[in-house]
Every structure is written in structure tokens, then in C-alpha cells.
Amino acid sequence: MRFFGGESESIFLKSGVLNYSHVPENVLFRDDERSVIAECVKPLLRGQKAYNLFIHGDPGLGKTLCSLDIIRKLEDYSGDVKCVYINCWDSSREYQALVDVGKALGYFFYQGKSSDDVFREIVKRVERIKGLVLVLDEVDKLRDTSFIYRFADALEGKVSLILIANDKDFLLSLEPRIVSRLSVDDLHFKAYSLQEVKEILKARCSQAFRPGAFSDLLLNRVVRETYNACDIRVGLFLLLRSVRIAESNERSKVEQGDVDVALKKLSEFRIKTSLSKLSESEQIIIGLVSASQGLVSGMVFEEYVKEGGKLTKRSFRRSLEKLERLGLLRTEFTGKGVRGQTRKIFLGGKLKYTKLN
Ligand SMILES: Nc1ncnc2c1ncn2[C@@H]1O[C@H](COP(=O)(O)OP(=O)(O)O)[C@@H](O)[C@H]1O
Ligand SMILES: [Mg+2]
């Protein structure tokens, strides 16, 4: 048996540019959106009161990218305004988020310090500079929204808060005192046109692959699928998968069949991204059911509590119903328990064939 030999030249020049988190040098289109963000933070450069902004729109439309692009440009332009980007999914607890901001401002001695101590240090440091741009991405994942209030209140005029969420109604879920204190402008990211999707993906292809490896004809299929999904990440997923499939077959050009196989794997992308949109509790529940299918709901609840879950039994039941509606869970009545209402819980149709880790 031959394990090596006959390798064709790699199709990839730089596969990293297909990562969802890659920030390209050139952001295509979105000039209007980027000017709105820039206008919000600009007054800080003159030491004047900046604005706060709430950015919303469906996933995969460049919200994160445009915000990162503007803060990168601002930091290149001036060293007097500090920019901090926080993904609230990773730092959902107030203390962690404060420590992240503190670290970005050069404060590292937070061990044994309370939230108030850390915040006081942050204020001190911001007072020494012209201003702070604080991007709170996926802000709806913050557990304690008083974090937002702290900044708006204590650093009014010196901080520009850029809040990003998918749901345009996020602000309605905040306490009215926070919303009125924030007085945010509003920026919606709309879907890209077919032509725009094409140019974005084409630019990425020419950085990622050797010339000619991905034909225009095949790219058009990926473009159409991406346009229909209204999510650039779908295109990046399909490009990467198609090329990996071609390479595993030792070809130096992508063929139609490779794209077909990649298209079949799109459900994998959809499941991953739909799970990432769930709350932490919902993710715990899915994990528990996946580990032992067919448990009755009371036992799943007990396991959930052992894992540190905070929902009451009633909210837990509501989460189960939501997950069932999304097709991520399936329940079966056992005919036992109070009025025969006891249910066994299984992974739903959407997850049945997925290996969850
Ligand atoms: N206008 C654009 N030009 C270049 N790449 C883009 C553009 N819009 C989105 N992308 C790419 O699409 C992916 C998703 O964008 P992202 O900013 O993460 O979306 P969102 O934050 O709206 O969910 C990223 O890899 C990003 O680089
Ligand atoms: Mg984003």
C-alpha cells in the first residue's frame, strides 16, 4: 500500500482568509454603514461628547467586520482614543467583561478585586485619555445589562458604546433607565444583493486559492446559495469545504461534484450556527439529551441543575418547548405521571444524525 506520493500542488494559498473571524484589508460595500459608525465615534477625537450606536441585522452581514474595521482605522489614526472590542458571548458575566476592558486599558492586577474596584480603575484610565470606544458584540448574551449602564453613566461624554445584536428589539428588553441614559442611534444592516455577494466571495477566493482552481461557473453556484441564505458565512463554508473535498481526491481544481458534496454538508453549518444562537441553558439541555437520550423530563431537569443550570422548573419546561419547536428536541409522552404527562426527551430531527461534542 502506498501512503504518500502523487500529491498535487495545494489549491490553497491562504486558507485562513476563509475563517468567519477573518478581518479582510478591504471591506467591500458598507461605506454608508461604516460612515455612520465613524461619525458616532469621531467627536472623541476632538475631546467632545460622542454618540452611542445600536447595530442590528441578521447574522453574516458584516456587522462585526464593519465595527472592527472602523476601530482599527481609528486606532491607526489616533493613539489618544482607545478602542476595546468585547464579544459578550465569551464574556457574558459582568466581572469577566470588566476584566477584559481593564486588561485592554493596561490594568492587569485584578486578582482579589471586586467589580467596583475594576470599574474604578477603568474610569481612572479613561479619564487620562481622550476617550474610549467600547464595542459590545452579541450584546444580547450579556447576563447583566447593568454593565452597559455603568459605562453610560460614569463615563458619559468620554465613551462611545457600539452595541451589536441580531434582534432589533433587543433595546426593548433593557431597563428603561438604561435606554434613556444611552440615547442610542440605530443602524440596520440589510442583506447584500446578488452582485455584492459575488464580489465579496470572489475577492476572498482570489486570496484563498490558486488562480483558476475555482471556476467562475462553480463560484456562481456558491454565490446563489449564499445570496438565498443571506449569510456570507454560508459562502465561506462552501468554498472551504469544496476545496477540501477536491484536495482529498488529489485534484488541483475544484469540480462540480465537490461543490455538490459541500452543498449536502450545509446542514452541518446550519446546525452549528443555530446551536450557537441558543442561550447557555438551552445549550446545556441539548448537551444532556445528546449524552443520554430518552430520559424523562424530570431527570433531565435534575441533571440540568447539577450542571449549574439556573432556570426554574417552569422556565425549563418553556425552554424544552422552544427547542422542540425548533426541531432540536423531540418528546414522547410515556402515559405515566400526573395525568399521563410525563415525557421522554430525544434529540429532534434536525440533530438526530449529528455528532455533538
Ligand atoms: N462587505 C464585506 N466585505 C468583505 N467581507 C465581508 C463583508 N461582509 C461580511 N463579510 C465576511 O462575512 C463573514 C461574516 O461577517 P460578520 O461581520 O461576522 O457578520 P455579522 O457580524 O453580521 O454576523 C466574515 O468572514 C466577514 O469577513
Ligand atoms: Mg457578528
Short mmCIF file of C-alpha atoms and ligand atoms in Angstrom, two decimals:
data_model
loop_
_atom_site.label_atom_id
_atom_site.label_comp_id
_atom_site.label_asym_id
_atom_site.label_seq_id
_atom_site.Cartn_x
_atom_site.Cartn_y
_atom_site.Cartn_z
CA MET A 1 0.00 0.00 0.00
CA ARG A 2 1.22 3.50 -0.86
CA PHE A 3 0.57 6.16 1.72
CA PHE A 4 2.44 9.07 0.15
CA GLY A 5 3.34 10.26 -3.30
CA GLY A 6 1.41 11.77 -6.19
CA GLU A 7 0.38 14.80 -4.15
CA SER A 8 -0.82 17.58 -6.37
CA GLU A 9 0.01 21.18 -5.59
CA SER A 10 -2.20 22.60 -2.86
CA ILE A 11 -5.15 24.66 -4.07
CA PHE A 12 -4.84 26.86 -1.01
CA LEU A 13 -2.70 29.93 -0.90
CA LYS A 14 -4.10 31.10 2.44
CA SER A 15 -6.98 29.11 3.88
CA GLY A 16 -7.11 31.42 6.91
CA VAL A 17 -8.87 34.11 4.91
CA LEU A 18 -11.95 31.86 4.83
CA ASN A 19 -12.33 31.90 8.62
CA TYR A 20 -15.52 33.59 9.73
CA SER A 21 -13.49 35.78 12.05
CA HIS A 22 -11.02 36.91 9.39
CA VAL A 23 -10.97 40.71 9.00
CA PRO A 24 -10.03 41.46 5.38
CA GLU A 25 -7.94 44.52 4.49
CA ASN A 26 -10.67 45.70 2.17
CA VAL A 27 -14.23 45.75 3.35
CA LEU A 28 -16.37 45.82 0.24
CA PHE A 29 -19.51 47.98 0.12
CA ARG A 30 -20.93 49.00 3.50
CA ASP A 31 -19.49 52.51 3.06
CA ASP A 32 -22.68 54.11 4.40
CA GLU A 33 -22.78 51.83 7.43
CA ARG A 34 -19.11 52.42 8.19
CA SER A 35 -19.56 56.19 7.95
CA VAL A 36 -22.39 56.02 10.47
CA ILE A 37 -20.11 54.17 12.90
CA ALA A 38 -17.23 56.58 12.23
CA GLU A 39 -19.45 59.63 12.75
CA CYS A 40 -20.54 58.27 16.13
CA VAL A 41 -17.03 57.94 17.49
CA LYS A 42 -15.47 60.96 15.75
CA PRO A 43 -16.29 63.61 18.41
CA LEU A 44 -13.96 61.77 20.82
CA LEU A 45 -11.01 62.85 18.68
CA ARG A 46 -11.84 66.48 19.47
CA GLY A 47 -12.46 65.66 23.11
CA GLN A 48 -16.20 66.12 22.61
CA LYS A 49 -19.15 64.01 23.63
CA ALA A 50 -19.52 61.00 21.33
CA TYR A 51 -22.68 59.12 20.44
CA ASN A 52 -23.80 55.62 21.22
CA LEU A 53 -24.95 53.29 18.48
CA PHE A 54 -27.09 50.19 18.30
CA ILE A 55 -26.31 47.98 15.28
CA HIS A 56 -28.67 45.18 14.33
CA GLY A 57 -29.32 42.80 11.46
CA ASP A 58 -29.24 39.11 10.59
CA PRO A 59 -26.05 37.08 11.11
CA GLY A 60 -23.33 37.04 8.47
CA LEU A 61 -23.94 40.53 7.08
CA GLY A 62 -20.75 42.24 8.20
CA LYS A 63 -21.80 43.90 11.48
CA THR A 64 -18.78 42.64 13.40
CA LEU A 65 -16.49 43.23 10.44
CA CYS A 66 -17.50 46.87 9.91
CA SER A 67 -17.16 47.69 13.61
CA LEU A 68 -13.71 46.09 13.77
CA ASP A 69 -12.69 47.87 10.57
CA ILE A 70 -13.63 51.28 11.96
CA ILE A 71 -11.93 50.78 15.32
CA ARG A 72 -8.81 49.55 13.55
CA LYS A 73 -8.81 52.69 11.40
CA LEU A 74 -9.45 54.92 14.39
CA GLU A 75 -6.58 53.42 16.39
CA ASP A 76 -4.25 53.80 13.39
CA TYR A 77 -5.28 57.43 13.13
CA SER A 78 -5.02 58.43 16.77
CA GLY A 79 -3.37 56.99 19.83
CA ASP A 80 -5.45 59.16 22.16
CA VAL A 81 -8.69 57.27 21.75
CA LYS A 82 -8.66 53.69 22.94
CA CYS A 83 -10.88 51.06 21.30
CA VAL A 84 -11.97 47.88 23.03
CA TYR A 85 -13.88 45.06 21.40
CA ILE A 86 -15.68 42.52 23.56
CA ASN A 87 -17.70 39.55 22.42
CA CYS A 88 -20.33 39.15 25.12
CA TRP A 89 -20.83 35.53 24.19
CA ASP A 90 -17.33 34.84 25.52
CA SER A 91 -17.57 37.32 28.39
CA SER A 92 -21.19 37.13 29.40
CA ARG A 93 -20.59 37.78 33.09
CA GLU A 94 -20.10 41.35 34.17
CA TYR A 95 -16.90 40.67 36.07
CA GLN A 96 -15.25 38.95 33.12
CA ALA A 97 -16.32 41.73 30.76
CA LEU A 98 -14.92 44.36 33.15
CA VAL A 99 -11.63 42.49 33.45
CA ASP A 100 -11.43 42.34 29.64
CA VAL A 101 -11.92 46.09 29.36
CA GLY A 102 -9.44 46.66 32.19
CA LYS A 103 -6.80 44.49 30.52
CA ALA A 104 -7.25 46.30 27.22
CA LEU A 105 -6.55 49.52 29.11
CA GLY A 106 -3.41 48.07 30.66
CA TYR A 107 -4.79 47.07 34.07
CA PHE A 108 -3.66 43.58 34.99
CA PHE A 109 -3.76 43.44 38.78
CA TYR A 110 -7.37 42.49 39.26
CA GLN A 111 -6.87 39.37 41.39
CA GLY A 112 -8.98 39.64 44.52
CA LYS A 113 -10.55 42.87 43.26
CA SER A 114 -14.30 43.38 43.11
CA SER A 115 -16.25 44.55 40.05
CA ASP A 116 -16.41 48.02 41.59
CA ASP A 117 -12.63 48.09 42.08
CA VAL A 118 -12.01 47.06 38.49
CA PHE A 119 -14.51 49.59 37.21
CA ARG A 120 -12.91 52.40 39.25
CA GLU A 121 -9.55 51.57 37.62
CA ILE A 122 -11.17 51.66 34.20
CA VAL A 123 -12.67 55.09 34.88
CA LYS A 124 -9.32 56.40 36.09
CA ARG A 125 -7.61 55.20 32.95
CA VAL A 126 -10.26 56.55 30.59
CA GLU A 127 -10.06 59.93 32.28
CA ARG A 128 -6.39 60.11 31.27
CA ILE A 129 -7.14 59.64 27.55
CA LYS A 130 -9.41 61.43 25.11
CA GLY A 131 -11.98 58.71 25.06
CA LEU A 132 -12.97 55.08 24.82
CA VAL A 133 -14.84 53.26 22.08
CA LEU A 134 -16.37 50.15 23.58
CA VAL A 135 -17.82 47.63 21.13
CA LEU A 136 -20.12 45.11 22.81
CA ASP A 137 -20.73 42.48 20.16
CA GLU A 138 -23.55 39.97 20.68
CA VAL A 139 -24.65 42.25 23.48
CA ASP A 140 -27.84 40.23 23.97
CA LYS A 141 -25.66 37.50 25.52
CA LEU A 142 -24.69 39.73 28.47
CA ARG A 143 -26.21 38.29 31.62
CA ASP A 144 -26.23 41.53 33.49
CA THR A 145 -27.06 44.56 31.41
CA SER A 146 -26.21 46.96 34.22
CA PHE A 147 -22.70 46.63 32.78
CA ILE A 148 -23.88 48.87 29.94
CA TYR A 149 -25.40 51.31 32.39
CA ARG A 150 -22.18 51.66 34.38
CA PHE A 151 -20.30 52.91 31.34
CA ALA A 152 -23.03 55.16 30.05
CA ASP A 153 -23.44 56.68 33.49
CA ALA A 154 -19.94 57.13 34.88
CA LEU A 155 -18.16 57.90 31.62
CA GLU A 156 -20.78 59.93 29.82
CA GLY A 157 -19.16 62.01 27.12
CA LYS A 158 -15.92 60.04 27.21
CA VAL A 159 -17.21 56.76 25.92
CA SER A 160 -18.90 55.73 22.72
CA LEU A 161 -20.78 52.46 23.11
CA ILE A 162 -21.34 50.38 20.00
CA LEU A 163 -23.86 47.65 20.80
CA ILE A 164 -24.39 44.85 18.29
CA ALA A 165 -27.19 42.27 18.24
CA ASN A 166 -29.20 40.35 15.66
CA ASP A 167 -32.55 41.28 17.05
CA LYS A 168 -33.67 44.85 16.50
CA ASP A 169 -35.91 44.59 19.57
CA PHE A 170 -33.00 44.00 21.94
CA LEU A 171 -33.23 47.52 23.35
CA LEU A 172 -36.80 46.85 24.43
CA SER A 173 -35.52 44.15 26.76
CA LEU A 174 -33.35 46.67 28.64
CA GLU A 175 -34.50 48.61 31.64
CA PRO A 176 -35.98 51.96 30.55
CA ARG A 177 -33.43 53.87 32.69
CA ILE A 178 -30.61 52.27 30.68
CA VAL A 179 -32.22 53.06 27.35
CA SER A 180 -32.91 56.68 28.22
CA ARG A 181 -29.38 57.12 29.54
CA LEU A 182 -27.91 55.63 26.37
CA SER A 183 -29.85 57.71 23.82
CA VAL A 184 -28.56 55.47 21.04
CA ASP A 185 -28.67 55.95 17.30
CA ASP A 186 -29.82 53.00 15.32
CA LEU A 187 -28.15 51.26 12.37
CA HIS A 188 -29.66 48.36 10.46
CA PHE A 189 -27.56 46.04 8.27
CA LYS A 190 -29.56 44.87 5.28
CA ALA A 191 -28.90 41.81 3.14
CA TYR A 192 -26.39 42.01 0.28
CA SER A 193 -27.52 41.99 -3.35
CA LEU A 194 -26.56 39.04 -5.59
CA GLN A 195 -23.85 41.14 -7.23
CA GLU A 196 -22.42 42.22 -3.88
CA VAL A 197 -22.30 38.63 -2.62
CA LYS A 198 -20.46 37.69 -5.78
CA GLU A 199 -17.81 40.37 -5.40
CA ILE A 200 -17.25 39.61 -1.73
CA LEU A 201 -16.78 35.89 -2.37
CA LYS A 202 -14.70 36.47 -5.49
CA ALA A 203 -12.29 38.68 -3.56
CA ARG A 204 -11.98 36.01 -0.87
CA CYS A 205 -11.39 33.29 -3.49
CA SER A 206 -8.56 35.16 -5.10
CA GLN A 207 -6.79 35.48 -1.76
CA ALA A 208 -7.51 31.94 -0.63
CA PHE A 209 -6.90 29.82 -3.75
CA ARG A 210 -4.51 29.48 -6.65
CA PRO A 211 -5.79 31.23 -9.78
CA GLY A 212 -8.14 29.07 -11.82
CA ALA A 213 -8.70 26.48 -9.08
CA PHE A 214 -12.30 27.58 -8.52
CA SER A 215 -14.04 28.32 -11.82
CA ASP A 216 -16.44 31.22 -12.23
CA LEU A 217 -19.22 28.83 -13.11
CA LEU A 218 -18.86 26.94 -9.83
CA LEU A 219 -18.45 30.14 -7.87
CA ASN A 220 -21.82 31.26 -9.24
CA ARG A 221 -23.50 28.27 -7.60
CA VAL A 222 -21.92 29.15 -4.28
CA VAL A 223 -22.95 32.77 -4.75
CA ARG A 224 -26.58 31.86 -5.42
CA GLU A 225 -26.75 29.64 -2.34
CA THR A 226 -25.14 32.36 -0.20
CA TYR A 227 -27.49 35.02 -1.52
CA ASN A 228 -30.52 32.83 -0.72
CA ALA A 229 -29.24 32.22 2.80
CA CYS A 230 -28.50 35.97 3.31
CA ASP A 231 -25.33 35.00 5.15
CA ILE A 232 -21.79 35.41 3.79
CA ARG A 233 -20.59 32.65 6.12
CA VAL A 234 -22.53 30.14 4.02
CA GLY A 235 -20.34 31.08 1.06
CA LEU A 236 -17.14 30.82 3.09
CA PHE A 237 -18.24 27.40 4.37
CA LEU A 238 -18.99 26.13 0.86
CA LEU A 239 -15.73 27.43 -0.60
CA LEU A 240 -13.63 25.83 2.12
CA ARG A 241 -15.49 22.51 2.04
CA SER A 242 -15.45 22.22 -1.76
CA VAL A 243 -11.70 22.77 -1.89
CA ARG A 244 -11.03 20.34 0.95
CA ILE A 245 -13.03 17.69 -0.89
CA ALA A 246 -11.15 18.35 -4.14
CA GLU A 247 -7.82 18.15 -2.29
CA SER A 248 -8.73 14.93 -0.53
CA ASN A 249 -9.24 13.49 -4.01
CA GLU A 250 -5.82 14.81 -5.02
CA ARG A 251 -7.14 17.24 -7.58
CA SER A 252 -5.78 20.72 -8.10
CA LYS A 253 -9.06 22.08 -9.45
CA VAL A 254 -12.49 22.05 -7.88
CA GLU A 255 -15.13 20.12 -9.83
CA GLN A 256 -18.89 20.32 -9.86
CA GLY A 257 -19.17 17.15 -7.76
CA ASP A 258 -17.07 18.70 -4.98
CA VAL A 259 -19.45 21.63 -4.70
CA ASP A 260 -22.40 19.20 -4.71
CA VAL A 261 -20.93 17.31 -1.75
CA ALA A 262 -20.21 20.58 0.07
CA LEU A 263 -23.82 21.68 -0.51
CA LYS A 264 -25.01 18.47 1.13
CA LYS A 265 -22.95 19.38 4.18
CA LEU A 266 -24.70 22.71 4.58
CA SER A 267 -26.99 21.22 7.22
CA GLU A 268 -23.86 20.84 9.38
CA PHE A 269 -23.29 24.58 9.08
CA ARG A 270 -26.93 25.32 9.89
CA ILE A 271 -26.93 23.13 13.00
CA LYS A 272 -23.70 24.62 14.30
CA THR A 273 -24.89 28.16 13.81
CA SER A 274 -28.37 27.50 15.17
CA LEU A 275 -26.86 25.95 18.29
CA SER A 276 -24.59 28.92 18.73
CA LYS A 277 -27.64 31.16 18.84
CA LEU A 278 -29.17 29.31 21.77
CA SER A 279 -28.89 30.51 25.33
CA GLU A 280 -26.40 28.85 27.64
CA SER A 281 -29.21 26.94 29.38
CA GLU A 282 -30.58 25.69 26.09
CA GLN A 283 -27.13 24.52 25.07
CA ILE A 284 -26.74 22.64 28.37
CA ILE A 285 -30.10 20.93 27.80
CA ILE A 286 -29.13 19.85 24.27
CA GLY A 287 -25.83 18.52 25.61
CA LEU A 288 -27.57 16.49 28.33
CA VAL A 289 -30.14 14.99 25.98
CA SER A 290 -27.45 14.14 23.48
CA ALA A 291 -25.48 12.33 26.22
CA SER A 292 -28.44 10.19 27.28
CA GLN A 293 -31.47 10.16 25.05
CA GLY A 294 -34.88 9.03 26.26
CA LEU A 295 -34.61 10.32 29.86
CA VAL A 296 -37.84 11.61 31.36
CA SER A 297 -38.01 15.37 31.60
CA GLY A 298 -37.82 15.43 35.43
CA MET A 299 -34.48 13.63 35.29
CA VAL A 300 -33.15 15.91 32.60
CA PHE A 301 -34.11 18.81 34.88
CA GLU A 302 -32.21 17.24 37.80
CA GLU A 303 -29.13 16.78 35.62
CA TYR A 304 -29.51 20.34 34.38
CA VAL A 305 -29.47 21.67 37.95
CA LYS A 306 -26.38 19.56 38.71
CA GLU A 307 -24.67 21.24 35.76
CA GLY A 308 -25.28 24.58 37.41
CA GLY A 309 -28.40 25.50 35.41
CA LYS A 310 -30.35 28.38 36.91
CA LEU A 311 -33.77 28.09 35.25
CA THR A 312 -36.83 27.35 37.36
CA LYS A 313 -38.78 24.21 36.53
CA ARG A 314 -41.34 26.30 34.72
CA SER A 315 -38.82 28.19 32.53
CA PHE A 316 -37.05 24.89 31.96
CA ARG A 317 -40.28 23.46 30.55
CA ARG A 318 -40.67 26.53 28.34
CA SER A 319 -37.13 26.03 27.01
CA LEU A 320 -37.96 22.41 26.19
CA GLU A 321 -40.99 23.58 24.25
CA LYS A 322 -38.94 26.12 22.33
CA LEU A 323 -36.27 23.52 21.48
CA GLU A 324 -38.98 21.17 20.30
CA ARG A 325 -40.47 23.89 18.09
CA LEU A 326 -37.02 24.44 16.55
CA GLY A 327 -36.80 20.73 15.75
CA LEU A 328 -33.78 20.33 18.03
CA LEU A 329 -35.60 18.12 20.53
CA ARG A 330 -38.46 15.64 20.31
CA THR A 331 -40.62 14.48 23.21
CA GLU A 332 -42.79 11.40 23.69
CA PHE A 333 -45.46 11.03 26.36
CA THR A 334 -44.97 7.92 28.47
CA GLY A 335 -48.59 7.82 29.68
CA LYS A 336 -47.27 7.84 33.27
CA GLY A 337 -47.02 10.55 35.90
CA VAL A 338 -49.61 13.21 36.68
CA ARG A 339 -52.43 12.81 34.09
CA GLY A 340 -50.01 10.82 31.96
CA GLN A 341 -47.99 13.98 31.26
CA THR A 342 -44.50 12.55 31.84
CA ARG A 343 -42.36 12.94 28.75
CA LYS A 344 -39.21 11.28 27.46
CA ILE A 345 -36.82 13.51 25.60
CA PHE A 346 -34.82 12.77 22.47
CA LEU A 347 -32.77 14.77 20.02
CA GLY A 348 -35.02 16.21 17.34
CA GLY A 349 -34.99 15.55 13.61
CA LYS A 350 -32.53 18.38 12.99
CA LEU A 351 -29.92 16.88 15.29
CA LYS A 352 -30.56 13.17 15.00
CA TYR A 353 -27.61 12.39 12.79
CA THR A 354 -25.26 14.94 14.23
CA LYS A 355 -22.39 14.08 16.47
CA LEU A 356 -22.37 16.69 19.21
CA ASN A 357 -19.26 17.09 21.26
N1 LIG B 1 -18.69 43.71 2.99
C1 LIG B 1 -17.91 42.67 3.23
N2 LIG B 1 -16.68 42.60 2.64
C2 LIG B 1 -15.88 41.55 2.90
N3 LIG B 1 -16.20 40.52 3.71
C3 LIG B 1 -17.40 40.54 4.31
C4 LIG B 1 -18.31 41.62 4.12
N4 LIG B 1 -19.42 41.40 4.86
C5 LIG B 1 -19.23 40.24 5.50
N5 LIG B 1 -18.02 39.72 5.19
C6 LIG B 1 -17.47 38.48 5.75
O1 LIG B 1 -18.54 37.63 6.08
C7 LIG B 1 -18.32 36.99 7.35
C8 LIG B 1 -19.43 37.35 8.30
O2 LIG B 1 -19.34 38.72 8.67
P1 LIG B 1 -19.57 39.21 10.17
O3 LIG B 1 -19.05 40.60 10.27
O4 LIG B 1 -19.02 38.21 11.10
O5 LIG B 1 -21.17 39.20 10.21
P2 LIG B 1 -22.14 39.55 11.41
O6 LIG B 1 -21.33 40.16 12.50
O7 LIG B 1 -23.13 40.48 10.80
O8 LIG B 1 -22.76 38.24 11.80
C9 LIG B 1 -16.96 37.44 7.83
O9 LIG B 1 -16.00 36.49 7.48
C10 LIG B 1 -16.73 38.73 7.06
O10 LIG B 1 -15.35 38.95 6.86
MG MG B 2 -21.03 39.26 14.40
#
